[in-house]
């Protein structure tokens, strides 16, 4: 299929109509090529408000709109996800955790296929907990690893465990790193990202409702993670990498760290500082998109 989206599902060809239920879109009711055929860059992140802010930011950066412009939610017919578009850029929220982003990606990948999009780059932008990095550092993911530091995503399909690769595009990671060096506004590293099923016990926090281990055990675990190459922890990158790999899509994960988990568990920075931190992945990816379009 060249650089088009690859669908790993032969059953879709037999369907008269494909309803993307959680987007409130469907091939019988919407003209996907007309709506989305020019998309080249898809940015996904957890929060609807953050993805709306990103589309306003990229619109201004590309000279296609202003921060105060009107960017309607394409998925306004549902409250599950939000989607915004300006020019060749699509911005989509994915919620929190592997199940939520997995559902969104199934429908996003089908949307891009039905729209006959080609040469697509998908980048997850978000927040994370850092390991051994100063807060506000940006991590470009080399590999997503599970909570045992293995670069794999496990899923049970028809009662059997299926293991899928979580490698991300190495050249894209290098391009993003080069972009960060060019804008030179914040510390950026390439490292492994640990993807967990939970925010509290799964990430070794001491401040959840349940915790049956001590601080020494927690620190030993986080140091083992660091020694294995992990530089941050979040909850979506493994299935994101696995699904993009299977669909033949060039993909990257770019997350800012809100704290250094070796020094604590709770996010204590002020609101204004956190807002500025959250803008860093947007700035980096925005610069990358501008550069890719020859607008730098």
PDB file of C-alpha atoms in Angstrom:
ATOM      1  CA  UNK A   1       0.000   0.000   0.000  1.00  0.00           C
ATOM      2  CA  UNK A   2       3.017   2.324  -0.137  1.00  0.00           C
ATOM      3  CA  UNK A   3       2.647   5.182   2.327  1.00  0.00           C
ATOM      4  CA  UNK A   4      -1.100   4.753   2.817  1.00  0.00           C
ATOM      5  CA  UNK A   5      -2.644   3.528   6.057  1.00  0.00           C
ATOM      6  CA  UNK A   6      -2.552  -0.262   6.344  1.00  0.00           C
ATOM      7  CA  UNK A   7      -5.673  -1.806   7.866  1.00  0.00           C
ATOM      8  CA  UNK A   8      -5.106  -5.185   9.537  1.00  0.00           C
ATOM      9  CA  UNK A   9      -8.758  -6.183   9.198  1.00  0.00           C
ATOM     10  CA  UNK A  10     -10.115  -7.899   6.061  1.00  0.00           C
ATOM     11  CA  UNK A  11     -13.672  -7.814   7.454  1.00  0.00           C
ATOM     12  CA  UNK A  12     -13.947  -4.047   6.915  1.00  0.00           C
ATOM     13  CA  UNK A  13     -14.059  -4.518   3.134  1.00  0.00           C
ATOM     14  CA  UNK A  14     -17.378  -6.391   3.474  1.00  0.00           C
ATOM     15  CA  UNK A  15     -19.081  -3.585   5.390  1.00  0.00           C
ATOM     16  CA  UNK A  16     -21.459  -1.277   3.508  1.00  0.00           C
ATOM     17  CA  UNK A  17     -20.921   1.483   6.049  1.00  0.00           C
ATOM     18  CA  UNK A  18     -18.360   2.023   8.799  1.00  0.00           C
ATOM     19  CA  UNK A  19     -19.729   3.902  11.810  1.00  0.00           C
ATOM     20  CA  UNK A  20     -17.009   5.440  13.965  1.00  0.00           C
ATOM     21  CA  UNK A  21     -19.292   5.448  16.980  1.00  0.00           C
ATOM     22  CA  UNK A  22     -17.039   7.227  19.489  1.00  0.00           C
ATOM     23  CA  UNK A  23     -16.308  10.027  16.986  1.00  0.00           C
ATOM     24  CA  UNK A  24     -19.966  10.377  15.918  1.00  0.00           C
ATOM     25  CA  UNK A  25     -18.784  10.027  12.299  1.00  0.00           C
ATOM     26  CA  UNK A  26     -19.565   7.464   9.613  1.00  0.00           C
ATOM     27  CA  UNK A  27     -18.770   6.707   5.991  1.00  0.00           C
ATOM     28  CA  UNK A  28     -22.492   6.761   5.189  1.00  0.00           C
ATOM     29  CA  UNK A  29     -23.018  10.233   6.614  1.00  0.00           C
ATOM     30  CA  UNK A  30     -19.691  11.998   6.057  1.00  0.00           C
ATOM     31  CA  UNK A  31     -17.368  12.515   3.078  1.00  0.00           C
ATOM     32  CA  UNK A  32     -14.083  11.428   4.665  1.00  0.00           C
ATOM     33  CA  UNK A  33     -11.786  12.294   1.704  1.00  0.00           C
ATOM     34  CA  UNK A  34     -13.292  15.793   1.499  1.00  0.00           C
ATOM     35  CA  UNK A  35     -13.090  16.352   5.261  1.00  0.00           C
ATOM     36  CA  UNK A  36      -9.723  14.763   6.023  1.00  0.00           C
ATOM     37  CA  UNK A  37      -7.955  13.886   2.753  1.00  0.00           C
ATOM     38  CA  UNK A  38      -5.329  16.629   3.126  1.00  0.00           C
ATOM     39  CA  UNK A  39      -4.237  15.579   6.645  1.00  0.00           C
ATOM     40  CA  UNK A  40      -0.507  14.869   6.992  1.00  0.00           C
ATOM     41  CA  UNK A  41       0.058  15.370  10.731  1.00  0.00           C
ATOM     42  CA  UNK A  42      -2.078  14.017  13.569  1.00  0.00           C
ATOM     43  CA  UNK A  43      -1.380  15.104  17.130  1.00  0.00           C
ATOM     44  CA  UNK A  44      -3.112  13.292  19.964  1.00  0.00           C
ATOM     45  CA  UNK A  45      -3.208  14.052  23.676  1.00  0.00           C
ATOM     46  CA  UNK A  46      -5.265  13.226  26.725  1.00  0.00           C
ATOM     47  CA  UNK A  47      -7.194  16.416  27.359  1.00  0.00           C
ATOM     48  CA  UNK A  48      -9.806  17.935  24.992  1.00  0.00           C
ATOM     49  CA  UNK A  49      -8.931  21.457  26.154  1.00  0.00           C
ATOM     50  CA  UNK A  50      -5.216  20.855  25.552  1.00  0.00           C
ATOM     51  CA  UNK A  51      -5.867  19.591  22.033  1.00  0.00           C
ATOM     52  CA  UNK A  52      -8.070  22.604  21.291  1.00  0.00           C
ATOM     53  CA  UNK A  53      -5.297  24.876  22.560  1.00  0.00           C
ATOM     54  CA  UNK A  54      -2.846  23.011  20.330  1.00  0.00           C
ATOM     55  CA  UNK A  55      -4.921  23.502  17.173  1.00  0.00           C
ATOM     56  CA  UNK A  56      -5.218  27.231  17.935  1.00  0.00           C
ATOM     57  CA  UNK A  57      -1.454  27.383  18.466  1.00  0.00           C
ATOM     58  CA  UNK A  58      -0.586  25.501  15.268  1.00  0.00           C
ATOM     59  CA  UNK A  59      -3.097  27.553  13.273  1.00  0.00           C
ATOM     60  CA  UNK A  60      -1.256  30.730  14.244  1.00  0.00           C
ATOM     61  CA  UNK A  61       2.168  29.154  13.669  1.00  0.00           C
ATOM     62  CA  UNK A  62       1.168  28.083  10.141  1.00  0.00           C
ATOM     63  CA  UNK A  63      -0.524  31.394   9.374  1.00  0.00           C
ATOM     64  CA  UNK A  64      -3.926  29.701   9.057  1.00  0.00           C
ATOM     65  CA  UNK A  65      -5.734  31.367  11.958  1.00  0.00           C
ATOM     66  CA  UNK A  66      -5.425  33.117  15.301  1.00  0.00           C
ATOM     67  CA  UNK A  67      -5.491  31.865  18.916  1.00  0.00           C
ATOM     68  CA  UNK A  68      -8.905  33.510  19.338  1.00  0.00           C
ATOM     69  CA  UNK A  69     -10.293  31.913  16.166  1.00  0.00           C
ATOM     70  CA  UNK A  70     -13.213  29.524  16.087  1.00  0.00           C
ATOM     71  CA  UNK A  71     -12.132  25.889  15.880  1.00  0.00           C
ATOM     72  CA  UNK A  72     -15.259  23.720  16.053  1.00  0.00           C
ATOM     73  CA  UNK A  73     -15.134  20.245  17.565  1.00  0.00           C
ATOM     74  CA  UNK A  74     -15.624  17.799  14.677  1.00  0.00           C
ATOM     75  CA  UNK A  75     -16.791  15.181  17.206  1.00  0.00           C
ATOM     76  CA  UNK A  76     -19.357  17.465  18.845  1.00  0.00           C
ATOM     77  CA  UNK A  77     -21.961  14.693  18.484  1.00  0.00           C
ATOM     78  CA  UNK A  78     -20.250  12.725  21.258  1.00  0.00           C
ATOM     79  CA  UNK A  79     -18.648  13.534  24.604  1.00  0.00           C
ATOM     80  CA  UNK A  80     -16.052  10.744  24.355  1.00  0.00           C
ATOM     81  CA  UNK A  81     -13.371  12.505  22.305  1.00  0.00           C
ATOM     82  CA  UNK A  82     -12.744  15.910  20.776  1.00  0.00           C
ATOM     83  CA  UNK A  83     -11.270  16.525  17.299  1.00  0.00           C
ATOM     84  CA  UNK A  84     -10.058  19.725  15.664  1.00  0.00           C
ATOM     85  CA  UNK A  85      -8.540  20.427  12.256  1.00  0.00           C
ATOM     86  CA  UNK A  86      -6.648  23.247  10.601  1.00  0.00           C
ATOM     87  CA  UNK A  87      -4.969  22.783   7.224  1.00  0.00           C
ATOM     88  CA  UNK A  88      -2.999  19.506   7.188  1.00  0.00           C
ATOM     89  CA  UNK A  89      -3.080  19.104  10.978  1.00  0.00           C
ATOM     90  CA  UNK A  90      -5.607  17.044  12.954  1.00  0.00           C
ATOM     91  CA  UNK A  91      -5.719  17.349  16.747  1.00  0.00           C
ATOM     92  CA  UNK A  92      -7.543  14.633  18.715  1.00  0.00           C
ATOM     93  CA  UNK A  93      -8.031  13.941  22.430  1.00  0.00           C
ATOM     94  CA  UNK A  94      -7.642  10.355  23.645  1.00  0.00           C
ATOM     95  CA  UNK A  95      -8.562  10.402  27.326  1.00  0.00           C
ATOM     96  CA  UNK A  96      -6.518   8.664  30.004  1.00  0.00           C
ATOM     97  CA  UNK A  97      -5.025   5.187  29.894  1.00  0.00           C
ATOM     98  CA  UNK A  98      -4.558   2.329  27.426  1.00  0.00           C
ATOM     99  CA  UNK A  99      -8.253   1.403  26.958  1.00  0.00           C
ATOM    100  CA  UNK A 100      -9.282   4.964  26.128  1.00  0.00           C
ATOM    101  CA  UNK A 101      -6.490   5.698  23.624  1.00  0.00           C
ATOM    102  CA  UNK A 102      -6.906   2.223  22.074  1.00  0.00           C
ATOM    103  CA  UNK A 103     -10.557   2.856  21.224  1.00  0.00           C
ATOM    104  CA  UNK A 104      -9.706   6.272  19.798  1.00  0.00           C
ATOM    105  CA  UNK A 105      -6.850   4.872  17.680  1.00  0.00           C
ATOM    106  CA  UNK A 106      -8.997   2.134  16.136  1.00  0.00           C
ATOM    107  CA  UNK A 107     -11.392   4.769  14.861  1.00  0.00           C
ATOM    108  CA  UNK A 108      -8.691   7.319  13.972  1.00  0.00           C
ATOM    109  CA  UNK A 109      -6.759   4.787  11.875  1.00  0.00           C
ATOM    110  CA  UNK A 110      -9.956   3.814  10.051  1.00  0.00           C
ATOM    111  CA  UNK A 111     -10.800   7.489   9.531  1.00  0.00           C
ATOM    112  CA  UNK A 112      -7.403   8.141   7.910  1.00  0.00           C
ATOM    113  CA  UNK A 113      -7.831   5.045   5.743  1.00  0.00           C
ATOM    114  CA  UNK A 114     -11.320   6.019   4.575  1.00  0.00           C
ATOM    115  CA  UNK A 115     -10.034   9.538   3.838  1.00  0.00           C
ATOM    116  CA  UNK A 116      -7.283   8.019   1.640  1.00  0.00           C
ATOM    117  CA  UNK A 117      -4.598   9.876   3.577  1.00  0.00           C
ATOM    118  CA  UNK A 118      -0.954   9.127   2.814  1.00  0.00           C
ATOM    119  CA  UNK A 119       2.445   9.916   4.361  1.00  0.00           C
ATOM    120  CA  UNK A 120       0.890  10.421   7.789  1.00  0.00           C
ATOM    121  CA  UNK A 121       2.862  11.247  10.934  1.00  0.00           C
ATOM    122  CA  UNK A 122       1.113  10.716  14.288  1.00  0.00           C
ATOM    123  CA  UNK A 123       2.590  12.232  17.445  1.00  0.00           C
ATOM    124  CA  UNK A 124       1.330  11.844  20.986  1.00  0.00           C
ATOM    125  CA  UNK A 125       1.961  14.981  23.028  1.00  0.00           C
ATOM    126  CA  UNK A 126       1.392  14.855  26.756  1.00  0.00           C
ATOM    127  CA  UNK A 127       2.605  14.929  30.330  1.00  0.00           C
ATOM    128  CA  UNK A 128       4.478  12.349  32.347  1.00  0.00           C
ATOM    129  CA  UNK A 129       6.442  11.682  35.493  1.00  0.00           C
ATOM    130  CA  UNK A 130      10.190  11.957  34.990  1.00  0.00           C
ATOM    131  CA  UNK A 131      12.888   9.694  36.402  1.00  0.00           C
ATOM    132  CA  UNK A 132      16.196  11.418  37.072  1.00  0.00           C
ATOM    133  CA  UNK A 133      15.231  14.504  35.050  1.00  0.00           C
ATOM    134  CA  UNK A 134      14.478  18.032  36.213  1.00  0.00           C
ATOM    135  CA  UNK A 135      10.778  18.928  35.990  1.00  0.00           C
ATOM    136  CA  UNK A 136       9.923  20.528  32.656  1.00  0.00           C
ATOM    137  CA  UNK A 137      12.268  18.277  30.688  1.00  0.00           C
ATOM    138  CA  UNK A 138      10.843  16.873  27.453  1.00  0.00           C
ATOM    139  CA  UNK A 139      11.263  13.161  26.650  1.00  0.00           C
ATOM    140  CA  UNK A 140      11.132  11.879  23.080  1.00  0.00           C
ATOM    141  CA  UNK A 141      10.381   8.165  23.379  1.00  0.00           C
ATOM    142  CA  UNK A 142      12.816   5.656  21.881  1.00  0.00           C
ATOM    143  CA  UNK A 143      10.817   2.615  22.994  1.00  0.00           C
ATOM    144  CA  UNK A 144       7.747   2.196  25.131  1.00  0.00           C
ATOM    145  CA  UNK A 145       8.342  -0.453  27.776  1.00  0.00           C
ATOM    146  CA  UNK A 146       5.970  -2.185  30.182  1.00  0.00           C
ATOM    147  CA  UNK A 147       6.209  -2.152  33.979  1.00  0.00           C
ATOM    148  CA  UNK A 148       8.855  -4.910  33.800  1.00  0.00           C
ATOM    149  CA  UNK A 149      10.900  -2.789  31.338  1.00  0.00           C
ATOM    150  CA  UNK A 150      10.189  -5.004  28.318  1.00  0.00           C
ATOM    151  CA  UNK A 151       9.563  -3.233  24.960  1.00  0.00           C
ATOM    152  CA  UNK A 152       6.240  -4.899  24.324  1.00  0.00           C
ATOM    153  CA  UNK A 153       2.483  -4.494  24.613  1.00  0.00           C
ATOM    154  CA  UNK A 154       0.456  -7.474  25.831  1.00  0.00           C
ATOM    155  CA  UNK A 155      -3.203  -7.847  24.961  1.00  0.00           C
ATOM    156  CA  UNK A 156      -5.602 -10.743  25.448  1.00  0.00           C
ATOM    157  CA  UNK A 157      -7.412 -11.519  22.171  1.00  0.00           C
ATOM    158  CA  UNK A 158      -9.931 -14.401  22.075  1.00  0.00           C
ATOM    159  CA  UNK A 159      -8.570 -15.624  25.390  1.00  0.00           C
ATOM    160  CA  UNK A 160      -4.944 -15.745  24.228  1.00  0.00           C
ATOM    161  CA  UNK A 161      -2.154 -13.335  25.084  1.00  0.00           C
ATOM    162  CA  UNK A 162      -0.830 -11.466  22.047  1.00  0.00           C
ATOM    163  CA  UNK A 163       2.508  -9.629  22.304  1.00  0.00           C
ATOM    164  CA  UNK A 164       3.201  -6.687  20.009  1.00  0.00           C
ATOM    165  CA  UNK A 165       6.288  -4.536  19.405  1.00  0.00           C
ATOM    166  CA  UNK A 166       6.404  -1.027  20.853  1.00  0.00           C
ATOM    167  CA  UNK A 167       9.339   0.411  18.916  1.00  0.00           C
ATOM    168  CA  UNK A 168       8.852   3.923  17.567  1.00  0.00           C
ATOM    169  CA  UNK A 169      10.291   5.520  14.429  1.00  0.00           C
ATOM    170  CA  UNK A 170      13.981   6.141  15.112  1.00  0.00           C
ATOM    171  CA  UNK A 171      14.475   8.734  12.365  1.00  0.00           C
ATOM    172  CA  UNK A 172      11.430  10.706  13.487  1.00  0.00           C
ATOM    173  CA  UNK A 173      12.784  10.770  17.055  1.00  0.00           C
ATOM    174  CA  UNK A 174      16.101  12.126  15.747  1.00  0.00           C
ATOM    175  CA  UNK A 175      14.307  14.785  13.683  1.00  0.00           C
ATOM    176  CA  UNK A 176      12.358  15.899  16.738  1.00  0.00           C
ATOM    177  CA  UNK A 177      15.553  16.019  18.803  1.00  0.00           C
ATOM    178  CA  UNK A 178      17.173  18.182  16.130  1.00  0.00           C
ATOM    179  CA  UNK A 179      14.161  20.504  16.230  1.00  0.00           C
ATOM    180  CA  UNK A 180      14.497  20.858  20.005  1.00  0.00           C
ATOM    181  CA  UNK A 181      18.164  21.756  19.626  1.00  0.00           C
ATOM    182  CA  UNK A 182      17.235  24.386  17.057  1.00  0.00           C
ATOM    183  CA  UNK A 183      14.603  26.094  19.202  1.00  0.00           C
ATOM    184  CA  UNK A 184      16.850  25.659  22.289  1.00  0.00           C
ATOM    185  CA  UNK A 185      14.224  26.556  24.914  1.00  0.00           C
ATOM    186  CA  UNK A 186      14.159  23.542  27.258  1.00  0.00           C
ATOM    187  CA  UNK A 187      16.006  20.351  28.138  1.00  0.00           C
ATOM    188  CA  UNK A 188      15.088  17.468  25.815  1.00  0.00           C
ATOM    189  CA  UNK A 189      16.279  13.849  25.863  1.00  0.00           C
ATOM    190  CA  UNK A 190      15.595  10.665  23.925  1.00  0.00           C
ATOM    191  CA  UNK A 191      14.848   7.778  26.263  1.00  0.00           C
ATOM    192  CA  UNK A 192      12.568   4.874  27.002  1.00  0.00           C
ATOM    193  CA  UNK A 193       9.074   5.547  28.337  1.00  0.00           C
ATOM    194  CA  UNK A 194       7.439   3.184  30.807  1.00  0.00           C
ATOM    195  CA  UNK A 195       3.729   2.702  30.148  1.00  0.00           C
ATOM    196  CA  UNK A 196       1.684   1.510  33.119  1.00  0.00           C
ATOM    197  CA  UNK A 197      -1.908   0.417  33.679  1.00  0.00           C
ATOM    198  CA  UNK A 198      -2.371   2.697  36.673  1.00  0.00           C
ATOM    199  CA  UNK A 199      -1.300   6.103  38.042  1.00  0.00           C
ATOM    200  CA  UNK A 200      -0.712   5.041  41.642  1.00  0.00           C
ATOM    201  CA  UNK A 201       0.487   1.517  42.527  1.00  0.00           C
ATOM    202  CA  UNK A 202       1.424   0.785  38.909  1.00  0.00           C
ATOM    203  CA  UNK A 203       3.853   3.707  38.990  1.00  0.00           C
ATOM    204  CA  UNK A 204       5.178   2.978  42.480  1.00  0.00           C
ATOM    205  CA  UNK A 205       3.550   5.941  44.209  1.00  0.00           C
ATOM    206  CA  UNK A 206       3.259   6.121  47.992  1.00  0.00           C
ATOM    207  CA  UNK A 207       0.239   8.445  48.024  1.00  0.00           C
ATOM    208  CA  UNK A 208      -2.620   6.318  46.649  1.00  0.00           C
ATOM    209  CA  UNK A 209      -5.546   4.879  48.609  1.00  0.00           C
ATOM    210  CA  UNK A 210      -3.739   1.511  48.640  1.00  0.00           C
ATOM    211  CA  UNK A 211       0.028   1.021  49.059  1.00  0.00           C
ATOM    212  CA  UNK A 212       1.552  -2.207  50.419  1.00  0.00           C
ATOM    213  CA  UNK A 213       5.248  -1.414  49.835  1.00  0.00           C
ATOM    214  CA  UNK A 214       7.691   0.996  51.475  1.00  0.00           C
ATOM    215  CA  UNK A 215       9.686   3.967  50.208  1.00  0.00           C
ATOM    216  CA  UNK A 216      12.913   1.984  49.938  1.00  0.00           C
ATOM    217  CA  UNK A 217      11.234  -0.592  47.675  1.00  0.00           C
ATOM    218  CA  UNK A 218       9.714   2.176  45.570  1.00  0.00           C
ATOM    219  CA  UNK A 219      13.065   3.929  45.059  1.00  0.00           C
ATOM    220  CA  UNK A 220      14.808   0.651  44.227  1.00  0.00           C
ATOM    221  CA  UNK A 221      12.190  -0.015  41.520  1.00  0.00           C
ATOM    222  CA  UNK A 222      12.476   3.471  40.010  1.00  0.00           C
ATOM    223  CA  UNK A 223      16.276   3.252  39.995  1.00  0.00           C
ATOM    224  CA  UNK A 224      16.059  -0.104  38.196  1.00  0.00           C
ATOM    225  CA  UNK A 225      13.798   1.575  35.670  1.00  0.00           C
ATOM    226  CA  UNK A 226      16.309   4.385  35.211  1.00  0.00           C
ATOM    227  CA  UNK A 227      19.193   1.921  34.801  1.00  0.00           C
ATOM    228  CA  UNK A 228      17.195   0.139  32.070  1.00  0.00           C
ATOM    229  CA  UNK A 229      16.922   3.393  30.096  1.00  0.00           C
ATOM    230  CA  UNK A 230      13.524   4.627  31.294  1.00  0.00           C
ATOM    231  CA  UNK A 231      13.324   8.414  31.602  1.00  0.00           C
ATOM    232  CA  UNK A 232       9.594   8.941  32.104  1.00  0.00           C
ATOM    233  CA  UNK A 233       6.337   7.179  32.978  1.00  0.00           C
ATOM    234  CA  UNK A 234       2.877   7.592  31.455  1.00  0.00           C
ATOM    235  CA  UNK A 235      -0.141   5.438  30.572  1.00  0.00           C
ATOM    236  CA  UNK A 236      -0.691   5.398  26.802  1.00  0.00           C
ATOM    237  CA  UNK A 237       2.527   4.947  24.815  1.00  0.00           C
ATOM    238  CA  UNK A 238       2.637   1.140  24.554  1.00  0.00           C
ATOM    239  CA  UNK A 239      -0.643   0.579  22.724  1.00  0.00           C
ATOM    240  CA  UNK A 240      -0.032   3.777  20.738  1.00  0.00           C
ATOM    241  CA  UNK A 241       3.298   2.429  19.455  1.00  0.00           C
ATOM    242  CA  UNK A 242       1.905  -1.066  18.835  1.00  0.00           C
ATOM    243  CA  UNK A 243      -1.113   0.110  16.827  1.00  0.00           C
ATOM    244  CA  UNK A 244       0.876   2.626  14.767  1.00  0.00           C
ATOM    245  CA  UNK A 245       3.418  -0.113  13.954  1.00  0.00           C
ATOM    246  CA  UNK A 246       0.690  -2.493  12.741  1.00  0.00           C
ATOM    247  CA  UNK A 247      -0.879   0.265  10.629  1.00  0.00           C
ATOM    248  CA  UNK A 248       2.395   1.312   8.992  1.00  0.00           C
ATOM    249  CA  UNK A 249       2.215   4.822  10.429  1.00  0.00           C
ATOM    250  CA  UNK A 250       5.276   6.861  11.368  1.00  0.00           C
ATOM    251  CA  UNK A 251       4.803   7.738  15.035  1.00  0.00           C
ATOM    252  CA  UNK A 252       6.440   9.470  17.993  1.00  0.00           C
ATOM    253  CA  UNK A 253       5.702  10.233  21.638  1.00  0.00           C
ATOM    254  CA  UNK A 254       6.751  13.609  23.066  1.00  0.00           C
ATOM    255  CA  UNK A 255       5.958  14.180  26.751  1.00  0.00           C
ATOM    256  CA  UNK A 256       7.023  16.795  29.269  1.00  0.00           C
ATOM    257  CA  UNK A 257       7.910  15.675  32.802  1.00  0.00           C
ATOM    258  CA  UNK A 258       5.951  17.401  35.575  1.00  0.00           C
ATOM    259  CA  UNK A 259       8.157  16.112  38.397  1.00  0.00           C
ATOM    260  CA  UNK A 260      11.160  13.912  39.176  1.00  0.00           C
ATOM    261  CA  UNK A 261       9.722  10.732  40.701  1.00  0.00           C
ATOM    262  CA  UNK A 262      13.003  10.037  42.526  1.00  0.00           C
ATOM    263  CA  UNK A 263      12.246  13.129  44.632  1.00  0.00           C
ATOM    264  CA  UNK A 264       8.527  12.690  45.288  1.00  0.00           C
ATOM    265  CA  UNK A 265       5.117  11.549  44.107  1.00  0.00           C
ATOM    266  CA  UNK A 266       2.856  14.587  44.156  1.00  0.00           C
ATOM    267  CA  UNK A 267       2.839  17.321  41.536  1.00  0.00           C
ATOM    268  CA  UNK A 268       3.464  20.478  43.559  1.00  0.00           C
ATOM    269  CA  UNK A 269       4.430  23.081  40.940  1.00  0.00           C
ATOM    270  CA  UNK A 270       2.140  26.096  40.585  1.00  0.00           C
ATOM    271  CA  UNK A 271      -0.628  26.187  37.989  1.00  0.00           C
ATOM    272  CA  UNK A 272       1.227  28.750  35.886  1.00  0.00           C
ATOM    273  CA  UNK A 273       4.414  26.647  35.863  1.00  0.00           C
ATOM    274  CA  UNK A 274       2.473  23.520  34.884  1.00  0.00           C
ATOM    275  CA  UNK A 275       0.734  25.385  32.046  1.00  0.00           C
ATOM    276  CA  UNK A 276       4.118  26.483  30.691  1.00  0.00           C
ATOM    277  CA  UNK A 277       5.482  22.947  31.008  1.00  0.00           C
ATOM    278  CA  UNK A 278       2.500  21.536  29.087  1.00  0.00           C
ATOM    279  CA  UNK A 279       3.168  23.971  26.243  1.00  0.00           C
ATOM    280  CA  UNK A 280       6.671  22.587  25.654  1.00  0.00           C
ATOM    281  CA  UNK A 281       5.664  19.452  23.663  1.00  0.00           C
ATOM    282  CA  UNK A 282       3.300  21.679  21.669  1.00  0.00           C
ATOM    283  CA  UNK A 283       6.121  24.094  20.850  1.00  0.00           C
ATOM    284  CA  UNK A 284       8.467  21.294  19.815  1.00  0.00           C
ATOM    285  CA  UNK A 285       5.913  19.490  17.644  1.00  0.00           C
ATOM    286  CA  UNK A 286       4.665  22.788  16.230  1.00  0.00           C
ATOM    287  CA  UNK A 287       8.203  23.670  15.144  1.00  0.00           C
ATOM    288  CA  UNK A 288       8.632  20.192  13.637  1.00  0.00           C
ATOM    289  CA  UNK A 289       5.439  20.595  11.597  1.00  0.00           C
ATOM    290  CA  UNK A 290       6.472  24.065  10.413  1.00  0.00           C
ATOM    291  CA  UNK A 291       9.894  22.768   9.428  1.00  0.00           C
ATOM    292  CA  UNK A 292       8.383  19.774   7.617  1.00  0.00           C
ATOM    293  CA  UNK A 293       6.178  22.151   5.620  1.00  0.00           C
ATOM    294  CA  UNK A 294       9.126  24.430   4.782  1.00  0.00           C
ATOM    295  CA  UNK A 295       7.806  27.292   6.926  1.00  0.00           C
ATOM    296  CA  UNK A 296      10.843  27.716   9.207  1.00  0.00           C
TER     297      UNK A 296
END
